[in-house]
Short mmCIF file of C-alpha atoms in Angstrom, two decimals:
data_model
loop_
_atom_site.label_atom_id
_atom_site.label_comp_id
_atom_site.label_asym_id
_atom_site.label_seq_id
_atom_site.Cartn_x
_atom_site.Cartn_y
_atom_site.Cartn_z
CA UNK A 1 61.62 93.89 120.13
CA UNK A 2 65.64 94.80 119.17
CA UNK A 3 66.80 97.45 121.67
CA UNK A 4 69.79 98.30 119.76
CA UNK A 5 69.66 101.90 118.64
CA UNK A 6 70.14 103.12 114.88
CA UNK A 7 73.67 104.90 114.58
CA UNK A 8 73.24 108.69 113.83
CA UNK A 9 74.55 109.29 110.36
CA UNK A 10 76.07 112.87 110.60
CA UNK A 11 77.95 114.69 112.75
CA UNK A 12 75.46 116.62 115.79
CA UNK A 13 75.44 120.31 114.65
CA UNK A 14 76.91 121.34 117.80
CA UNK A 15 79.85 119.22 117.69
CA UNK A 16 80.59 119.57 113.70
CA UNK A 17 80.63 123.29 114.28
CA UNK A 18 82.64 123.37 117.30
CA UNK A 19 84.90 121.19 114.56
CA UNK A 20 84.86 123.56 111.73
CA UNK A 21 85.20 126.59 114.07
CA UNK A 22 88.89 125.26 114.93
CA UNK A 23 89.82 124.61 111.82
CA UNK A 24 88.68 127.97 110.20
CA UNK A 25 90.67 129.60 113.17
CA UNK A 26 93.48 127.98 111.88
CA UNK A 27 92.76 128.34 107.87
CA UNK A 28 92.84 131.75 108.63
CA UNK A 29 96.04 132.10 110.62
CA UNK A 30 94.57 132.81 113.99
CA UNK A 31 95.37 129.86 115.41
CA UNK A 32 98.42 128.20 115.62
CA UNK A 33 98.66 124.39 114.46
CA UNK A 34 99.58 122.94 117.84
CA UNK A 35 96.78 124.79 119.42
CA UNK A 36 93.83 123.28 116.73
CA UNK A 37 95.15 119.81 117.09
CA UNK A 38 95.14 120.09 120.85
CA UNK A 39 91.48 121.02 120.53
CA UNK A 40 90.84 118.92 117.89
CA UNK A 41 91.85 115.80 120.37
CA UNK A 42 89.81 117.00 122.82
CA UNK A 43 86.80 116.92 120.72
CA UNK A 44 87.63 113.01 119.79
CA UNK A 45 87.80 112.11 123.59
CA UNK A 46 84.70 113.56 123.80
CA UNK A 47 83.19 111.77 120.54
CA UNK A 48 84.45 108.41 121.67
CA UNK A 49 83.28 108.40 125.42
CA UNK A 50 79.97 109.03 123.69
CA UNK A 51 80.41 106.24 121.21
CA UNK A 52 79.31 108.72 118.58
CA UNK A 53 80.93 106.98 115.59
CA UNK A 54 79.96 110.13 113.04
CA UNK A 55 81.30 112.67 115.54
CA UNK A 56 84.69 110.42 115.88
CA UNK A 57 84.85 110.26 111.91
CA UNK A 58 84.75 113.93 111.39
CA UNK A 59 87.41 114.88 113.72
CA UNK A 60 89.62 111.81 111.99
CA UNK A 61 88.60 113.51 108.94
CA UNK A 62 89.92 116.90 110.10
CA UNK A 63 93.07 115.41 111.32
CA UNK A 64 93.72 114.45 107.78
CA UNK A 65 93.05 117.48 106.26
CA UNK A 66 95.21 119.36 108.25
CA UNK A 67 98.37 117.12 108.25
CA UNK A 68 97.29 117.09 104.45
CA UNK A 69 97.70 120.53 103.92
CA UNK A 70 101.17 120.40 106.28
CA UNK A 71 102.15 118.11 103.43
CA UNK A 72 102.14 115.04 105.79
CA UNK A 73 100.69 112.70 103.38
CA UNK A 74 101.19 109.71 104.86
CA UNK A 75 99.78 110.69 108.50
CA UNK A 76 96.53 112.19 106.52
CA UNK A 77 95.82 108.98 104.53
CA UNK A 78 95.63 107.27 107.63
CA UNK A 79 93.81 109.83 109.36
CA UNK A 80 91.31 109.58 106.40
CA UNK A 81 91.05 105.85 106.33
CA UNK A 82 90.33 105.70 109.95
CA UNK A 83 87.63 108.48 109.61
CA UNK A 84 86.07 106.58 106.14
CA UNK A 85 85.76 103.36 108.31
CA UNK A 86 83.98 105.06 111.15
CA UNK A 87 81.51 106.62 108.60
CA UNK A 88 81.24 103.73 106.29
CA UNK A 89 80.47 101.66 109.92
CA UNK A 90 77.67 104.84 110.57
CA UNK A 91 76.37 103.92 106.64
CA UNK A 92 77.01 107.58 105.68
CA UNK A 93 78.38 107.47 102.14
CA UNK A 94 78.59 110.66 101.30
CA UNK A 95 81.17 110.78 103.89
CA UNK A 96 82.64 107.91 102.55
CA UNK A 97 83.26 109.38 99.44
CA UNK A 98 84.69 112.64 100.57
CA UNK A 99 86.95 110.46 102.60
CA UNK A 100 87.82 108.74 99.28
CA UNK A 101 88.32 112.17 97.97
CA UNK A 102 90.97 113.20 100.12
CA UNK A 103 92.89 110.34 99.70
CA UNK A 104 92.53 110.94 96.46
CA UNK A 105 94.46 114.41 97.09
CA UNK A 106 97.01 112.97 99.02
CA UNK A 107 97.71 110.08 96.54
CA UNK A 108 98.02 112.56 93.46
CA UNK A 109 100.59 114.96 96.30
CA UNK A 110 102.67 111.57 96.31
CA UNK A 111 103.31 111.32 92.61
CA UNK A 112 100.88 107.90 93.08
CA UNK A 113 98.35 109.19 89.92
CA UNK A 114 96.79 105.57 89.07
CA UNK A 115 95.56 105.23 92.49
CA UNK A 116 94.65 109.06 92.92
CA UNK A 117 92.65 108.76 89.96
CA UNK A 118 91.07 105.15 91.01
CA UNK A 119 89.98 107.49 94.20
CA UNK A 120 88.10 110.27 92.42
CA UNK A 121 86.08 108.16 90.18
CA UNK A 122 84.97 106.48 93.38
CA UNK A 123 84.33 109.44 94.91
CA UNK A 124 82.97 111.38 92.12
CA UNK A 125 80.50 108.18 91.20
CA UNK A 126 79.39 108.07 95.23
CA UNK A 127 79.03 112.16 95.45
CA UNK A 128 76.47 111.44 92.18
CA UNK A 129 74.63 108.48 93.66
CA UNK A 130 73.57 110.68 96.86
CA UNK A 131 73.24 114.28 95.06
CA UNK A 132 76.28 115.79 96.58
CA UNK A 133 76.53 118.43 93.83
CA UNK A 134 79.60 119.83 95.59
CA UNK A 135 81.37 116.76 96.01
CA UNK A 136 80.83 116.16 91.93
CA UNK A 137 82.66 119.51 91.14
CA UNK A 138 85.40 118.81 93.84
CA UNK A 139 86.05 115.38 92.42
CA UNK A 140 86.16 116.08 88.51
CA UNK A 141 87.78 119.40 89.40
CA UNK A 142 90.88 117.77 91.62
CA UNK A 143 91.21 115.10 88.44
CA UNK A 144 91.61 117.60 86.30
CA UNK A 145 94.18 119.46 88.74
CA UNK A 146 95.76 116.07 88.50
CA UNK A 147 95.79 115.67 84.50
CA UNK A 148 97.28 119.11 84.06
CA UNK A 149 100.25 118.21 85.98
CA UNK A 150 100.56 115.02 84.04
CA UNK A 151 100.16 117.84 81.52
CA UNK A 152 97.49 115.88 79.31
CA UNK A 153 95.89 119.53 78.64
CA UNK A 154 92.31 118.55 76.57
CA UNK A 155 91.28 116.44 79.04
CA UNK A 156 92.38 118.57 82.26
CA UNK A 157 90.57 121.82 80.71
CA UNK A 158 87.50 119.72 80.21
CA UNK A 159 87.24 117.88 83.53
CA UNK A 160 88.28 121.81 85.19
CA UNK A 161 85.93 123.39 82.78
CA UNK A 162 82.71 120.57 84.38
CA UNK A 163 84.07 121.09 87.92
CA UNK A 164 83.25 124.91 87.55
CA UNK A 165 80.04 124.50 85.89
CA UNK A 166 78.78 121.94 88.48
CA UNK A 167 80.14 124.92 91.32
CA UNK A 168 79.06 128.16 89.84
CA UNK A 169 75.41 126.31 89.94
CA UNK A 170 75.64 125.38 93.60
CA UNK A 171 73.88 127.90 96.35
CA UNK A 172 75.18 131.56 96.86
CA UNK A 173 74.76 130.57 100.87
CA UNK A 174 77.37 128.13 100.61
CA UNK A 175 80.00 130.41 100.18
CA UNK A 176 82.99 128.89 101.24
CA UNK A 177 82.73 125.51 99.60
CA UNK A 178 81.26 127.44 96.72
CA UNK A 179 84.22 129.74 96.31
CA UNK A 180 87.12 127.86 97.41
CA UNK A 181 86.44 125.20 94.20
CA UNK A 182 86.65 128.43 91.82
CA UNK A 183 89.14 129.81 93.33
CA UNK A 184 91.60 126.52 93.06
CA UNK A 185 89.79 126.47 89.15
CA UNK A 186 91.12 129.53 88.21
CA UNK A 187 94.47 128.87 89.43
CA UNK A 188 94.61 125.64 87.41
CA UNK A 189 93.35 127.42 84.73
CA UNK A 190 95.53 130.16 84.42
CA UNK A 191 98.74 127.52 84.87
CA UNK A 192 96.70 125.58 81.82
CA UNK A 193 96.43 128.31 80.09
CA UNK A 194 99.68 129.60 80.47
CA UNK A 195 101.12 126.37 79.14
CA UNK A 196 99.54 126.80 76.37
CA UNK A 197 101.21 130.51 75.53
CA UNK A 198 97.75 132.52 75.96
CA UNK A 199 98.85 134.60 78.73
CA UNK A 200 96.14 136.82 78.68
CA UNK A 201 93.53 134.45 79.13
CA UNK A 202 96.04 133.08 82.13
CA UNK A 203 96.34 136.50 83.53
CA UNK A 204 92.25 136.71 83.32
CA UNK A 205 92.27 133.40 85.47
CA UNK A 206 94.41 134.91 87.66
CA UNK A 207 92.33 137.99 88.65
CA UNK A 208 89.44 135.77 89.27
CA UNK A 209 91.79 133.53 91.67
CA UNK A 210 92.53 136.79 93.16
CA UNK A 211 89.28 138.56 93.70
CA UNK A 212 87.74 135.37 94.94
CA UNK A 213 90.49 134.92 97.37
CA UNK A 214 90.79 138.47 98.72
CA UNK A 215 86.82 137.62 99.48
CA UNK A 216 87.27 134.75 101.06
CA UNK A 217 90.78 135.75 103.22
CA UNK A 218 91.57 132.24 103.15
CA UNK A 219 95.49 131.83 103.38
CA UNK A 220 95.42 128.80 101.03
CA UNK A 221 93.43 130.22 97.96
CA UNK A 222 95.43 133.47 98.58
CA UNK A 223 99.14 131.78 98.70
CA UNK A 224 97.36 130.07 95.27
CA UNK A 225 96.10 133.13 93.81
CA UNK A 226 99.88 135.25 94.49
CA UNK A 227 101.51 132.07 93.05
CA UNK A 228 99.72 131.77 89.60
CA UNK A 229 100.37 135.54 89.10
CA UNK A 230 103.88 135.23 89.99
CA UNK A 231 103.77 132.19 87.14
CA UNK A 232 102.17 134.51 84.53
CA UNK A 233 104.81 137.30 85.11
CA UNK A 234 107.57 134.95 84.60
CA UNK A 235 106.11 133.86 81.33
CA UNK A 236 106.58 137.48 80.27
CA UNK A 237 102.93 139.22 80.53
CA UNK A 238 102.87 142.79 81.49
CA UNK A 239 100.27 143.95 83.30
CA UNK A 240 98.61 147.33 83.64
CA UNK A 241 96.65 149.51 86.27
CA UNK A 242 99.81 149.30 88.96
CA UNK A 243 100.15 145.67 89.44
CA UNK A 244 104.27 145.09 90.04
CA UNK A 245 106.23 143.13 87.08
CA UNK A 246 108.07 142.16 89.42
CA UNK A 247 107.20 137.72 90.24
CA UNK A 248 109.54 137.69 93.28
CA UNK A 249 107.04 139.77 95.55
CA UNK A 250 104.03 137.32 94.22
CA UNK A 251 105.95 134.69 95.10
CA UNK A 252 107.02 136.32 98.49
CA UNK A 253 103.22 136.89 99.49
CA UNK A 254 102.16 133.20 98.26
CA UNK A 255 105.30 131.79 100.72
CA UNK A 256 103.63 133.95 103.56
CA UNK A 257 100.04 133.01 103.00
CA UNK A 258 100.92 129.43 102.67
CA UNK A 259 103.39 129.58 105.79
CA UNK A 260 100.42 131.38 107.44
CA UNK A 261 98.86 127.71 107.94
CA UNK A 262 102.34 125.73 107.43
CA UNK A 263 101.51 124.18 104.64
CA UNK A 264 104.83 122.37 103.64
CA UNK A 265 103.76 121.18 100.67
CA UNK A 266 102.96 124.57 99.16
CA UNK A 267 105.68 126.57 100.59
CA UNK A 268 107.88 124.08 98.99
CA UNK A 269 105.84 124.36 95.29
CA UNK A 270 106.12 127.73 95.49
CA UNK A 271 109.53 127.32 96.01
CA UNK A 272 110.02 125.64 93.12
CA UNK A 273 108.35 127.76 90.89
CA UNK A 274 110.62 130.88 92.09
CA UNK A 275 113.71 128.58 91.35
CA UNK A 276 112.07 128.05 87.83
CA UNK A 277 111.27 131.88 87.42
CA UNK A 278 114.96 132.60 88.51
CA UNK A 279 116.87 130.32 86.11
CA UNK A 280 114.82 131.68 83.51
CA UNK A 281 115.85 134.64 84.67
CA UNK A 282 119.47 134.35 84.90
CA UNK A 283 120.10 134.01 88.50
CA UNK A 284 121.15 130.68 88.33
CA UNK A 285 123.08 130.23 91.52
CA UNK A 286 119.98 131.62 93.57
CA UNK A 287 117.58 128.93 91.57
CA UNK A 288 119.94 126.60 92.39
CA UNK A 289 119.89 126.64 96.07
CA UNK A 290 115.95 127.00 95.93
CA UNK A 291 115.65 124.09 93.84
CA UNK A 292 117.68 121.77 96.83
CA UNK A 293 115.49 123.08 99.52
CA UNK A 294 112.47 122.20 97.53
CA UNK A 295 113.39 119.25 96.89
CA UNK A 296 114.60 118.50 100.79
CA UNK A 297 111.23 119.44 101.80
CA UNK A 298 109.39 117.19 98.64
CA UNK A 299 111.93 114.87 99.88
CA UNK A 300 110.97 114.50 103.63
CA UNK A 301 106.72 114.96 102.64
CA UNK A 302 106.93 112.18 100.06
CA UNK A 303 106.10 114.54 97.16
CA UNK A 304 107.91 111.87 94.96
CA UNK A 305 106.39 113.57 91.75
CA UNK A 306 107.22 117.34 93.03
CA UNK A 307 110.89 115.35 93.97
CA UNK A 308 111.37 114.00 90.62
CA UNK A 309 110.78 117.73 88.83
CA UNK A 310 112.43 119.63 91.15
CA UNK A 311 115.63 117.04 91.01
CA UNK A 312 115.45 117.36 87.14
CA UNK A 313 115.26 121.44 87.20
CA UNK A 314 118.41 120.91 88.87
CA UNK A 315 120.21 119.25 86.66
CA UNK A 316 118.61 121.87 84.15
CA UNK A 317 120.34 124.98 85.97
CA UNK A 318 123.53 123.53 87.49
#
């Protein structure tokens, strides 16, 4: 009789929260980045003197996220292909798929859309195959995040529109997950909506961004929440019940929540859409210098897309 043992397919719950636990810390600010990668390396010495493959794959996985969110896209894909070999080794396809997710994320962050889009169908059709509701509404919902900045409208709305159904239906206990995917919805919505000229459908979306966001305290939806109000503002909507008119303090508290985690990439979209509010503001010579520091900092993460728009603002407002 074999005595070769059956690789564990998941993470052990100790280790996976001792994971998540740094990670939150640093979501949340409380942490700095140095600090949760340092402890995040710890954890995979640990992992691989046990030969835990799972355990190994999540912190690769976490590794990716992180430098994904700094806007290092290139370091996270290969953080994320290591971690989807380790899990695909384990035979844990769910993981597999949310591995293919995030690429997918980092792909789309590069201006690469054919092969971001290739990487949500995958994951999307794997998330379906094993039941992973929540991977299904991540997956059609980041597409259609993608589609509306290709600015193909019907078919972002509808692909948002089925990522939010598939979310609002998933447990109340899974909070987090749960309300992270609306949050980022509503924020797409409101910037889909806005291109369309209904700004008060966009400023709805944007209230729902917020509330969920101010539940949640997470930096990222809150940077994400501040920046589609900011958006709305420019385009001219007038709020009541004391909210400011004014978009440069939205945008202020989006640049503080994002540099709350460093997130590069953010900071630097944000960035951009001041410089965009500005010009249409007047301030032409203030856009102006925004629009070159976005575009250094799309520039150095390999936002090629982000570089492209931000390069033709320029020529725009000079």
């Amino acid at each position: 009789m074999s005595t070769a043992t059956i690789p564990d397919i998941e993470p052990t719950p100790e280790f996976n929260t001792r994971c998540l636990a740094i990670v939150q810390e640093w979501q949340r600010g409380l942490l700095p980045y140095a600090d949760a990668w340092t402890q995040l390396a710890d954890l995979e010495q640990e992992a691989a003197a046990s030969n835990h493959l799972v355990n190994q794959g999540r912190v690769e996985q976490l590794f990716g996220y992180i430098k994904s969110y700094r806007g290092e896209l290139n370091a996270a894909i290969h953080h994320y292909e290591r971690a989807r070999a380790l899990y695909n080794q384990a035979g844990n396809q769910r993981r597999v798929g949310t591995c293919d997710l995030n690429m997918g994320e980092a792909y789309r962050y590069k201006g690469n859309f054919k092969r971001a889009r290739e990487l949500y169908e995958k994951a999307y059709q794997a998330f379906k195959q094993v039941g992973d509701r929540e991977g299904e509404a991540l997956a059609i919902g980041n597409k259609g995040q993608m589609l509306l900045s290709m600015g193909l409208l019907d078919s972002a709305r509808a692909d948002l529109e089925e990522g939010y159904r598939i979310a609002v239906s998933l447990p109340a206990d899974e909070f987090f997950e749960r309300n992270g995917i609306l949050c980022e919805t509503h924020h797409a919505l409101a910037l889909l909506y806005l291109a369309q000229g209904n700004l008060q459908t966009a400023w709805e979306e944007t209230q729902r961004a917020l509330e969920i966001a101010q539940a949640t305290r997470e930096p990222l939806e809150t940077g994400f929440a501040y920046r589609a109000i900011a958006e709305v503002l420019t385009a001219g909507y007038r709020p009541g019940n004391g909210f400011s008119t004014d978009p440069d303090m939205y945008y202020q508290l989006a640049s503080e929540a994002f540099s709350a985690i460093h997130a590069e990439g953010e900071i630097a979209r944000t960035m951009f859409a001041q410089a965009k509010s500005l010009a249409r503001r007047g301030r032409r010579m203030t856009a102006a210098r925004k629009l070159q520091l976005a575009m250094g900092i799309f520039t150095k993460l390999g936002m090629v897309d982000d570089a492209a728009k931000a390069a033709e603002a320029q020529l725009e407002v000079l």
